[in-house]
XYZ file of C-alpha atoms in Angstrom:
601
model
C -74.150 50.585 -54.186
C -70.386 51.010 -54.913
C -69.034 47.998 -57.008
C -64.751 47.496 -57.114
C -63.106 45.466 -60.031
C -59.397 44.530 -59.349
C -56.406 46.038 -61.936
C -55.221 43.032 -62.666
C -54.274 43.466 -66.091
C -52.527 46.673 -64.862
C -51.009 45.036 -62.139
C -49.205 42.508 -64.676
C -48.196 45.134 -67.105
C -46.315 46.737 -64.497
C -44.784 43.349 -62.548
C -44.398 41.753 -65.962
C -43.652 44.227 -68.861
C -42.204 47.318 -66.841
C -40.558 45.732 -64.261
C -39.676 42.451 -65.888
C -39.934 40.372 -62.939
C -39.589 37.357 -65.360
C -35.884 37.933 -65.704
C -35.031 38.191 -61.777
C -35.725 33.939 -61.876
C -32.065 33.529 -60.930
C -32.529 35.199 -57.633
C -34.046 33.574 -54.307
C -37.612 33.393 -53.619
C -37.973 34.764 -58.035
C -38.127 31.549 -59.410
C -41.809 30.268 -58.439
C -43.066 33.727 -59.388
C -44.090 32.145 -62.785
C -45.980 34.840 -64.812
C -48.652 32.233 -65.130
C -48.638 31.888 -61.434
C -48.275 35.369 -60.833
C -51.228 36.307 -63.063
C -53.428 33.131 -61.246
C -52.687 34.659 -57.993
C -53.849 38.522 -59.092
C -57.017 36.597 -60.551
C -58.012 35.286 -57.740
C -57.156 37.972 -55.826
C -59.327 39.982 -57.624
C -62.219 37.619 -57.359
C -62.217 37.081 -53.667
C -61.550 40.847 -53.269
C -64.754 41.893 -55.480
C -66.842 39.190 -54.340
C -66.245 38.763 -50.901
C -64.389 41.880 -49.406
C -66.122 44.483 -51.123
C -69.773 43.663 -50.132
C -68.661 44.360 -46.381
C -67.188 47.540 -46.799
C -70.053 49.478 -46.647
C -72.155 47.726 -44.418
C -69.315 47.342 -41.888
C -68.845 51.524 -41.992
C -72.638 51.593 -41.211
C -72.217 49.084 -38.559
C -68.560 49.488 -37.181
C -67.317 47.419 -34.273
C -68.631 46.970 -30.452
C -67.011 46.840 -27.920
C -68.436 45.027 -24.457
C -68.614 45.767 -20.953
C -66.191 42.464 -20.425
C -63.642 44.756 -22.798
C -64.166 42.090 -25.914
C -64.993 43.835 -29.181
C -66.865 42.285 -32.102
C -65.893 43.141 -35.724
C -68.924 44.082 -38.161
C -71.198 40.722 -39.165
C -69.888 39.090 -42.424
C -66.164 40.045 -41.190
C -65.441 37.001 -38.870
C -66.776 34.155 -42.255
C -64.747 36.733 -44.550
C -61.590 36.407 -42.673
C -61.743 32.741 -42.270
C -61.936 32.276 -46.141
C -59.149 34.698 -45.889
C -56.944 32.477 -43.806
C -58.412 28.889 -45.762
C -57.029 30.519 -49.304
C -53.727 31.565 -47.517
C -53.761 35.167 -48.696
C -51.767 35.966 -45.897
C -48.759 33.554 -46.229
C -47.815 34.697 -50.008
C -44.849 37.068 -49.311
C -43.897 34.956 -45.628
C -40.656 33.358 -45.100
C -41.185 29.064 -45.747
C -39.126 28.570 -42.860
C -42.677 30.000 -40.696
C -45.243 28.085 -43.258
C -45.194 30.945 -45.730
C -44.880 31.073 -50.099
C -41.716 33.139 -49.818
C -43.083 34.687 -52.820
C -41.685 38.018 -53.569
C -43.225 41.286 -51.743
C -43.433 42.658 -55.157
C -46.390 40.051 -55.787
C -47.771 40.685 -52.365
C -47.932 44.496 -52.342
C -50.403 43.949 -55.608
C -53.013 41.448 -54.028
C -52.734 44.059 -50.439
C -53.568 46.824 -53.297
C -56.958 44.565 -53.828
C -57.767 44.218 -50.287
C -57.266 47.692 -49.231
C -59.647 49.143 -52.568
C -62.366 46.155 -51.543
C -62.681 46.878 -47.767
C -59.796 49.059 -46.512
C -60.973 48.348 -42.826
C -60.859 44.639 -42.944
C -57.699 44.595 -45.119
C -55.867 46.572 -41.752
C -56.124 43.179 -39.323
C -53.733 41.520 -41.361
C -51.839 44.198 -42.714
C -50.379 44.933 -39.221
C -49.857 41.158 -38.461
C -47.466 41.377 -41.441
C -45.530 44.546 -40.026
C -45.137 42.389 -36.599
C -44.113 39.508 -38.429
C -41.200 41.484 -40.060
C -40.079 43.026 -36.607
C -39.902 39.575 -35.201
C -38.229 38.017 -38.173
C -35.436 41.153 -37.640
C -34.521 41.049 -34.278
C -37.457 38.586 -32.129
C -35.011 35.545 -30.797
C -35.088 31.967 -31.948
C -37.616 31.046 -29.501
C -39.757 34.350 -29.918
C -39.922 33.534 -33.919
C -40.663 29.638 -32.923
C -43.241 30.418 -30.551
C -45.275 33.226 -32.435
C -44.246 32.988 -36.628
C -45.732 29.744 -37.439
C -49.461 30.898 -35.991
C -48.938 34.635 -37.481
C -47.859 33.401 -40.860
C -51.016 30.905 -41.016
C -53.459 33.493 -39.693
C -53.944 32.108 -36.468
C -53.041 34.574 -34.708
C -52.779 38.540 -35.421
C -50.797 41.344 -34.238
C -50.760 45.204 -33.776
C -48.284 47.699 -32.918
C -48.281 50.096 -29.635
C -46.519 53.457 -29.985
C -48.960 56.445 -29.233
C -49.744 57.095 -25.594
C -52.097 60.376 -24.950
C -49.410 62.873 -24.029
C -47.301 61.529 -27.057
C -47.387 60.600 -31.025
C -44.227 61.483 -32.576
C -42.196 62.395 -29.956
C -42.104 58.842 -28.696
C -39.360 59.898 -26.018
C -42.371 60.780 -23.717
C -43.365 57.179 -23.284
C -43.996 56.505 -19.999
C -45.059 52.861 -20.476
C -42.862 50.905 -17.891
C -41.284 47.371 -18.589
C -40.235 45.943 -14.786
C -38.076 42.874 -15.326
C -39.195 39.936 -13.429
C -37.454 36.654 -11.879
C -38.323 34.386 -14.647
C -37.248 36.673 -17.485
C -40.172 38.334 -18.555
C -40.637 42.530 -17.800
C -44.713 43.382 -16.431
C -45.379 45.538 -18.490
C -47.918 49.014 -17.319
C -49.267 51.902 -18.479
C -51.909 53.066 -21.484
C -51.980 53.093 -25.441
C -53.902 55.225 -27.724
C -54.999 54.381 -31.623
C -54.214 50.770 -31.329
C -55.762 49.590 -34.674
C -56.881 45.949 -34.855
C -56.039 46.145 -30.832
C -58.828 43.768 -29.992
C -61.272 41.645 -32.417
C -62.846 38.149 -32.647
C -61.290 37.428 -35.780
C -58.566 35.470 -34.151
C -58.082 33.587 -31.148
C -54.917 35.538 -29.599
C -53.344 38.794 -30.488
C -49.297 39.349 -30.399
C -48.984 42.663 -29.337
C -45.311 44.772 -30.357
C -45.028 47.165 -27.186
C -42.809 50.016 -26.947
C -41.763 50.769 -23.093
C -38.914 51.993 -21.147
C -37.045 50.171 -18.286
C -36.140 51.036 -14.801
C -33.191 53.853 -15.027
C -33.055 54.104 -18.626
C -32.726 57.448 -20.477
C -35.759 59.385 -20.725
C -35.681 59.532 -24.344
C -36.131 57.956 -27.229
C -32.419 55.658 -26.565
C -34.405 54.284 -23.790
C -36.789 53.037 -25.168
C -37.068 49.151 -25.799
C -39.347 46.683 -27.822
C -41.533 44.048 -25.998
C -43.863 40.960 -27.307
C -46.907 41.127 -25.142
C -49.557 38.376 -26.380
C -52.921 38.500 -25.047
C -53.537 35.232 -24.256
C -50.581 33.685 -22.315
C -48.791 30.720 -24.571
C -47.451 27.608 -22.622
C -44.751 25.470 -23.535
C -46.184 23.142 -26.173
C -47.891 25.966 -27.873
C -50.973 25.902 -26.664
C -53.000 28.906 -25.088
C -52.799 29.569 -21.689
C -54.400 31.774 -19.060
C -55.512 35.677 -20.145
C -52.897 38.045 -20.314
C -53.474 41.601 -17.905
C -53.888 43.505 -21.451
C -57.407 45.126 -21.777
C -59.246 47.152 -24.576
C -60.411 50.357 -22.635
C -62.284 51.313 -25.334
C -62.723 52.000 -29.304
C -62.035 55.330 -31.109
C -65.248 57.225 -32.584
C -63.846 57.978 -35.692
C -64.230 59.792 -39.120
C -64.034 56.474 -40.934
C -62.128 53.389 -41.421
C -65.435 52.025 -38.739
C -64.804 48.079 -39.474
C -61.804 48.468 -37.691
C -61.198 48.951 -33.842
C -58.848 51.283 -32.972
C -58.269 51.166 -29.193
C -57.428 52.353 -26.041
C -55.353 49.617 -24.369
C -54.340 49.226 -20.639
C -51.846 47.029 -19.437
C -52.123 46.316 -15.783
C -48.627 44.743 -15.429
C -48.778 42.011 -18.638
C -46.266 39.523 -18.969
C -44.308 40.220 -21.899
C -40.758 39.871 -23.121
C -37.742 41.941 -24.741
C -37.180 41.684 -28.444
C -33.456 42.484 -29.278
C -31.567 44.718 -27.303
C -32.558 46.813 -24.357
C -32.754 50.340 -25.056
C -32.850 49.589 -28.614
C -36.638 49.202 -29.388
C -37.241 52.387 -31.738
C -34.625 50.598 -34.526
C -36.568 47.543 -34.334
C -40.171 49.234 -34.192
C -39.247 50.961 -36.990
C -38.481 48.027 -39.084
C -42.699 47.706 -38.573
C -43.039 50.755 -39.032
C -41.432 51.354 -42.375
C -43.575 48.279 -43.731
C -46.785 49.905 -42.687
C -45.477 53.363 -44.176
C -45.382 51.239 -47.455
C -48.321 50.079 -46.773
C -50.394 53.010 -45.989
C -49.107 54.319 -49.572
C -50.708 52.039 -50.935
C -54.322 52.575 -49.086
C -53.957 56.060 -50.865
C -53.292 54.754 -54.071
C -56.632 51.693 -52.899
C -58.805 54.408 -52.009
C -58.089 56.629 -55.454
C -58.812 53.367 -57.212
C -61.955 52.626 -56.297
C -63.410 56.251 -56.384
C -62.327 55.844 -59.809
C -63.671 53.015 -61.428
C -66.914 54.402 -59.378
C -67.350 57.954 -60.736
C -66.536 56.751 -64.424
C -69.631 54.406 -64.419
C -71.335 57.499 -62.679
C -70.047 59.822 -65.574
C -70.782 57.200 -68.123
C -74.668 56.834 -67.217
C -75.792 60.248 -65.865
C -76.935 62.902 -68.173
C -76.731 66.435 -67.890
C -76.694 69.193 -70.567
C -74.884 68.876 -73.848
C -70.987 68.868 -74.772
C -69.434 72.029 -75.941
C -68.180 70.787 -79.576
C -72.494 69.544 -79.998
C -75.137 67.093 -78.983
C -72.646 63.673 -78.899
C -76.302 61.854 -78.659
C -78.763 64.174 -80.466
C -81.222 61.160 -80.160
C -81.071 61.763 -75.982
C -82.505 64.842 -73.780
C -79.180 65.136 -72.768
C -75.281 63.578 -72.728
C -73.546 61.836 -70.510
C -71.642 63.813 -68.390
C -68.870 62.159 -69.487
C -68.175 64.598 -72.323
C -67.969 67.801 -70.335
C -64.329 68.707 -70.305
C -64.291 69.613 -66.531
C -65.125 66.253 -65.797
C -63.214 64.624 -68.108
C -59.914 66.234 -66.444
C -61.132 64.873 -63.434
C -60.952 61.475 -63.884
C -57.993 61.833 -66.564
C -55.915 63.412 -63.238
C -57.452 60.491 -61.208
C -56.519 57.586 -64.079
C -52.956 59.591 -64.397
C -52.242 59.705 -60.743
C -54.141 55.861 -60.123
C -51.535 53.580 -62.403
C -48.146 56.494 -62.146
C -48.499 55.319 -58.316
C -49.208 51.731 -58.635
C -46.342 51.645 -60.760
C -44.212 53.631 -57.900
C -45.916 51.333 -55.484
C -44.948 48.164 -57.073
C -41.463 48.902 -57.866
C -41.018 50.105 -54.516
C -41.954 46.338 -53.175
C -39.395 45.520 -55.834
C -36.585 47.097 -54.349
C -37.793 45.705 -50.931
C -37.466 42.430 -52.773
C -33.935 43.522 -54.057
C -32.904 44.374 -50.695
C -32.768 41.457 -49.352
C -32.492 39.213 -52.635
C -30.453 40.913 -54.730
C -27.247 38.821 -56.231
C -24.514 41.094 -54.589
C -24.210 43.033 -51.124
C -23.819 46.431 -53.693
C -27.198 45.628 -55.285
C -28.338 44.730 -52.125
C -27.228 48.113 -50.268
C -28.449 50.212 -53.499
C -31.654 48.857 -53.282
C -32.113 49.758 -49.426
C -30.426 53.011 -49.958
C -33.692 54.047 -52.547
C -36.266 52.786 -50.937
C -35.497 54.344 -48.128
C -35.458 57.091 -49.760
C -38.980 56.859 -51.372
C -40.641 55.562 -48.388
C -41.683 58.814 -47.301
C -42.966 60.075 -51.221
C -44.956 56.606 -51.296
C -46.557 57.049 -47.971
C -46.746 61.022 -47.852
C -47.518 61.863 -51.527
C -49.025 58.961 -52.263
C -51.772 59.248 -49.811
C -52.069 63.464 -50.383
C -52.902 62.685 -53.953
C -55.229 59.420 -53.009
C -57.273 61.638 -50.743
C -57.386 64.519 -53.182
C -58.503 61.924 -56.284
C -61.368 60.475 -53.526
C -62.813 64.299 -53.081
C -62.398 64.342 -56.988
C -64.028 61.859 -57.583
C -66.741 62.491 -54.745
C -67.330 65.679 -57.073
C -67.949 63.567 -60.196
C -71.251 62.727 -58.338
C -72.613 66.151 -58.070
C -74.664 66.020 -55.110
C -75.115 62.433 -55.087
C -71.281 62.186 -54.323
C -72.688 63.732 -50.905
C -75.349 61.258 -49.991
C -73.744 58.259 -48.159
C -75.739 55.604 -50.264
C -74.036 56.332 -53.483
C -70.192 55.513 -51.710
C -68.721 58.489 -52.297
C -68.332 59.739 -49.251
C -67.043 56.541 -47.552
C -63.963 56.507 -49.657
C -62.924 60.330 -48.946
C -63.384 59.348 -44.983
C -61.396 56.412 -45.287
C -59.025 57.991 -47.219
C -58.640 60.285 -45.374
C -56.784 58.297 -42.653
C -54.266 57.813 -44.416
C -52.554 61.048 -44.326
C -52.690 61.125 -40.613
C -51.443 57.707 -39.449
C -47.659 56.151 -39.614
C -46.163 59.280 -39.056
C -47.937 62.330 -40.234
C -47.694 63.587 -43.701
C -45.795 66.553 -42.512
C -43.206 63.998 -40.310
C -42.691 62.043 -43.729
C -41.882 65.520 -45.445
C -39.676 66.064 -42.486
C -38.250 62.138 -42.787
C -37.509 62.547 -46.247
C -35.688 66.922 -46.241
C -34.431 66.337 -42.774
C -32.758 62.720 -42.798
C -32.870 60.845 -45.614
C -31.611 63.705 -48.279
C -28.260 63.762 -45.976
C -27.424 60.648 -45.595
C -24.748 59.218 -46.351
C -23.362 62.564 -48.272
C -26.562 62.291 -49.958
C -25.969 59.322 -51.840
C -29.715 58.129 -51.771
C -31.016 61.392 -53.768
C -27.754 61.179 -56.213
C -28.715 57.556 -57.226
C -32.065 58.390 -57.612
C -30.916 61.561 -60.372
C -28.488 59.247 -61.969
C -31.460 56.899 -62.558
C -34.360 59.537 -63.528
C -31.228 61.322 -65.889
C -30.654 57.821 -67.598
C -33.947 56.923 -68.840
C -34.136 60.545 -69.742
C -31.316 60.193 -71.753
C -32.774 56.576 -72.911
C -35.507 58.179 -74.477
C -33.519 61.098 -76.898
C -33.632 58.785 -80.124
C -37.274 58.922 -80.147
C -39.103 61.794 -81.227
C -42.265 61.359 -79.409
C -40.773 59.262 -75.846
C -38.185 62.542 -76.124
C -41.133 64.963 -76.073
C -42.161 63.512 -72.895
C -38.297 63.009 -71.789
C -37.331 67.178 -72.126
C -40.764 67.821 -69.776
C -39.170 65.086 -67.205
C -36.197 66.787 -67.520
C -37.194 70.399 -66.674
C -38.532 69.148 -63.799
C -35.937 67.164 -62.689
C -34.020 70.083 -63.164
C -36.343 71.875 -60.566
C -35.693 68.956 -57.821
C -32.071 69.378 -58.319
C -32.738 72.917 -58.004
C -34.384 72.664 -54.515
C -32.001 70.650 -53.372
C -29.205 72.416 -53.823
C -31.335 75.570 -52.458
C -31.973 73.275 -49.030
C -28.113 72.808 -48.950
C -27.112 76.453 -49.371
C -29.425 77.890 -46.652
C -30.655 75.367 -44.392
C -27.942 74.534 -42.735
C -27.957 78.668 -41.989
C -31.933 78.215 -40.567
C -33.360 75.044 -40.208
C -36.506 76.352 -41.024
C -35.686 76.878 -44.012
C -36.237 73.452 -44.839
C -39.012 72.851 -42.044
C -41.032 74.853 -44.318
C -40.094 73.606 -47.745
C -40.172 70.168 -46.766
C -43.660 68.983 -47.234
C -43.557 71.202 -51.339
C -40.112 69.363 -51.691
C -41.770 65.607 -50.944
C -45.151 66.923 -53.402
C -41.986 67.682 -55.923
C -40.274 64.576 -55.669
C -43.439 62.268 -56.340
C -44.693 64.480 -59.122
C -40.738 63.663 -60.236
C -40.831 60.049 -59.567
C -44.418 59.026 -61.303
C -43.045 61.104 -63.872
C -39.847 59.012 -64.392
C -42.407 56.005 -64.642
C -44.335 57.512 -66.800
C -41.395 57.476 -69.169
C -40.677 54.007 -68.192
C -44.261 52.712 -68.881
C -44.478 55.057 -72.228
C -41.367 53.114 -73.775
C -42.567 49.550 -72.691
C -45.761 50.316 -74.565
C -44.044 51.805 -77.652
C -42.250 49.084 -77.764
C -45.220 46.349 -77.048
C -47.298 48.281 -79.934
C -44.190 47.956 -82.429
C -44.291 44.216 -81.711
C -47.820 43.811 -82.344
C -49.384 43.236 -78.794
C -52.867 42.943 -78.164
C -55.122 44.632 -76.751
C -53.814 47.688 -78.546
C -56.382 50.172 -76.724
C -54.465 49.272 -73.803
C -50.496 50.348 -74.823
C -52.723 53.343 -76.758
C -53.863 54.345 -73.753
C -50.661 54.152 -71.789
C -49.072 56.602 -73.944
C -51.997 59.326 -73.958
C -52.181 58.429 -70.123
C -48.218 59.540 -70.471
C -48.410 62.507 -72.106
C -51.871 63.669 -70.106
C -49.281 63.083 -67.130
C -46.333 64.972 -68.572
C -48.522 68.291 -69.734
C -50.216 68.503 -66.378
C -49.050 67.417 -63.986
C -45.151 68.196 -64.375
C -45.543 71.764 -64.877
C -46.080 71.923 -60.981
C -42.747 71.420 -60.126
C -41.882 74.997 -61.076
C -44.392 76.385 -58.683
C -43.612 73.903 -55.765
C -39.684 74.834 -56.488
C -40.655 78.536 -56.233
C -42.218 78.139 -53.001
C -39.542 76.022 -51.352
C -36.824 79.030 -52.516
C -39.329 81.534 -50.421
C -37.762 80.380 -47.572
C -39.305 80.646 -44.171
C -39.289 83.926 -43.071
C -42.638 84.867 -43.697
C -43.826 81.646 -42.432
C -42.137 81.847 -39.187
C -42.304 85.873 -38.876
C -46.241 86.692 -36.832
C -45.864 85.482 -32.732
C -48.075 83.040 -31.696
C -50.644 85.993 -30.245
C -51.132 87.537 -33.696
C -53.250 84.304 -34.881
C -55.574 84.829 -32.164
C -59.176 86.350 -33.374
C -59.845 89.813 -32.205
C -63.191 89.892 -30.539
């Protein structure tokens, strides 16, 4: 039976020590995050994670959810109870506005405890996770009476909400819609037509569901500036708040899938539901995608859950099972054999894993940082900067970040031998649920795209400039000591490779846009390998530093630096290969027609 532990202490180390959250208590929203309060919350995060998440995981894969004739659909047992201690500790109000009944506590904060829930039961930690995504659509651009009516009920759990994009002859290209909104005499649009991969679209975990609907009106441009943005609940809610009569919005059915079972994904019909416009007409992709770049965060950070977990799970596997001797000599003469553990093969294994596991919580968490910043920050510049880079890194959290979680899952899957392969051990849960992960909130390949195609340009390319100037100052930080400059001049060769592709996209793309089309997805592998390198550095100097003072425990700071080094000699010397193959260009990529990949009988 798989077991999960929370990182809390490395959690802290990062929000406290790396990040110094302790010194943003001047800004709005900073001052309650205590570190004593921050480190209670984390605790107890961790507990109710371990203890009462993580026992469901696996039996709510076995079970998955049902869905019945009347279109209802029950979640796996245990996950009804869990979610109502959910709601009774308030997990879900810690990063909410106070004006709705939330904490207001920073996202920073937030993003650590949704790390928890995702490693302990990534299926059950989805219901909420997308309430939180509709919550930050409303806040953006619902009116005053759509945020009265629905925020207060979200924010306390009440009520939970999904997002509807995908219809079956569209994903990505979400000018195919064909969803129709018809405006009606009291205000409201009836709203028709079918969605695909609705996750959490129906469930008995709460009473109504707040549905975020993309549809197009009568005459309006069939593309995606047509499209608009429109607050469907299921159940109907009258005046005073209280629930009215059903709304015509129907689960057709639930996805069979590869994993993530404890959650239902449907197919929902709406058979002319009442719903209503949020913001502007025609202007519903700007406002879905303030959802959807939350979720993109958040789907980073199931890669980086689902790494975790494999983790901590094949080093107690590697620690206990025994199989032939290490290379240097018996390391327990006394035993038939050694623990696995000491085989080198293995060893890199969960070194990559441990390397990749804290360099992208660290990316993670500062990334909720300059969420935080955005909106916090003392001065519109600081405010903009912050915006500017993580819109920039979106894309490298969510794509990279959940290539690498997947690929430290099937690593870690491996650690097991052949056990890894037989569903009781775990194992293979985590590599199907990781797997997910790659595929949803835009595609891995549509991130790559996001990141070469729009967000390198904009603005002049201002974003990817800042983020140089910032990688080339801690570089720089780092020449007056010997050993943090060892791992500086390997940052810096590869930062000089990212520069290098960059420049390489500018020079010829513009010439064939496949060019970049087909560098884009090496380019976004580069810049992550870049940016948990850059916070490598960070976190190597903060535990210099902590060491020189006298911190305890010292195996900990110790370990941060070998961790930093074990990062900078392997991982870093993949940007030269990943720069090579972005400079090949396209043209044998593009070159065979589409007949020549048909098989020959």
């Amino acid at each position: 039976m798989p077991t999960y532990t929370a990182p809390v202490r490395d959690a802290l180390f990062v929000i406290n020590e790396v990040l110094d959250l302790p010194a943003l208590n001047n800004l709005p929203g900073f001052a309650s995050a205590t570190p004593d309060l921050v480190e209670s919350i984390l605790t107890e995060a961790g507990r109710f994670t371990a203890e009462v998440l993580a026992p469901l995981n696996r039996s709510g894969d076995e079970e998955g959810c049902t869905r019945h004739e009347d279109g209802s659909v029950t979640t796996p047992a245990g996950f009804k109870n869990a979610y109502d201690q959910f709601v009774e500790a308030g997990w879900g109000t810690l990063t909410a506005p106070e004006e709705f009944g939330g904490q207001g506590l920073p996202h920073v904060v937030g993003f650590a405890v949704e790390e928890f829930i995702s490693a302990a039961n990534q299926s059950f930690g989805m219901y909420p996770g997308l309430a939180n995504g509709a919550v930050a659509a409303l806040l953006a651009t619902g009116s005053q009476e759509q945020k009265d009516t629905y925020l207060p009920r979200m924010v306390a759990g009440e009520w939970l909400g999904t997002m509807n994009l995908t219809e079956p002859q569209c994903g990505t290209d979400l000018g195919m819609i064909r969803t129709r909104a018809v405006p009606q005499d009291d205000g409201s649009y009836a709203i028709t037509g079918t969605k695909i991969f609705i996750s959490a679209g129906e469930h008995d975990l709460t009473e109504n569901i707040i549905h975020l609907v993309l549809a197009k009106t009568p005459g309006a441009p069939d593309s995606t500036k047509g499209i608009s943005l429109f607050v469907v609940p299921k159940v109907l809610v009258n005046d005073d708040g209280s629930l009215g009569e059903r709304n015509a919005v129907a689960c057709g059915s639930i996805e069979h899938k590869m994993g993530i079972h404890g959650n239902s994904t449907c197919l929902l019909n709406y058979d002319g539901a009442k719903g209503w416009l949020v913001g502007e007409e025609n202007r519903g992709l700007a406002a879905m995608f303030i959802m959807m770049n939350a979720a993109r965060l958040g789907v980073g950070v199931q890669g980086l859950a689902q790494g975790e977990v494999s983790y901590q799970n094949a080093v107690a596997y590697a620690l206990d099972r025994r199989q032939g001797r290490a290379l240097t000599g018996p390391a327990e003469p006394e035993a038939q054999a050694d623990p696995i553990f000491n085989h080198p093969d293995v060893r890199r294994m969960l070194m990559d894993a441990k390397a990749f596991n804290e360099g992208m919580r660290a990316l993670c968490l500062w990334g909720a940082l300059l969420v935080d910043m955005s909106h916090r920050a003392a001065t519109e510049e600081e405010r903009a900067e912050a915006d500017q880079l993580i819109s920039l890194l979106t894309p490298v959290i969510k794509g990279y970040g959940t290539d690498k979680g997947f690929e430290v899952a099937v690593n870690m899957q491996q650690v097991f031998g052949g056990h890894g392969y037989v569903r009781e051990w775990g194992m293979e849960q985590f590599v199907r649920d990781a797997r997910i992960a790659q595929i949803y909130e835009g595609t891995n390949g549509i991130q790559a795209m996001d990141l070469c195609g729009r967000k390198l340009a904009q603005k002049g390319g201002a974003a990817i400039q800042a983020f140089f100037k910032l990688v080339g100052e801690e570089i720089a930080a780092a020449q007056d000591d010997a050993e943090q400059k060892a791992l500086a001049d390997k940052l810096q060769k590869a930062l000089a490779d990212q520069q290098a592709a960059t420049m390489w996209f500018m020079h010829n793309a513009m010439q064939n846009p496949n060019h970049l089309g087909a560098g884009a997805f090496n380019y976004m592998h580069l810049m992550g390998i870049v940016t948990l390198g850059y916070l490598w550095l960070r976190m190597a100097r903060v535990a210099r530093r902590r060491l020189a003072e006298g911190a305890e425990p010292s195996a900990f700071y110790e370990a941060k630096l070998v961790t930093a080094r074990y990062f900078m000699d392997r991982y870093l010397p993949d940007t030269g290969a990943l720069r090579r193959k972005i400079e090949s260009g396209a043209d044998a990529v593009m070159a065979l027609p589409p007949e020549a990949f048909a098989v020959a009988a």
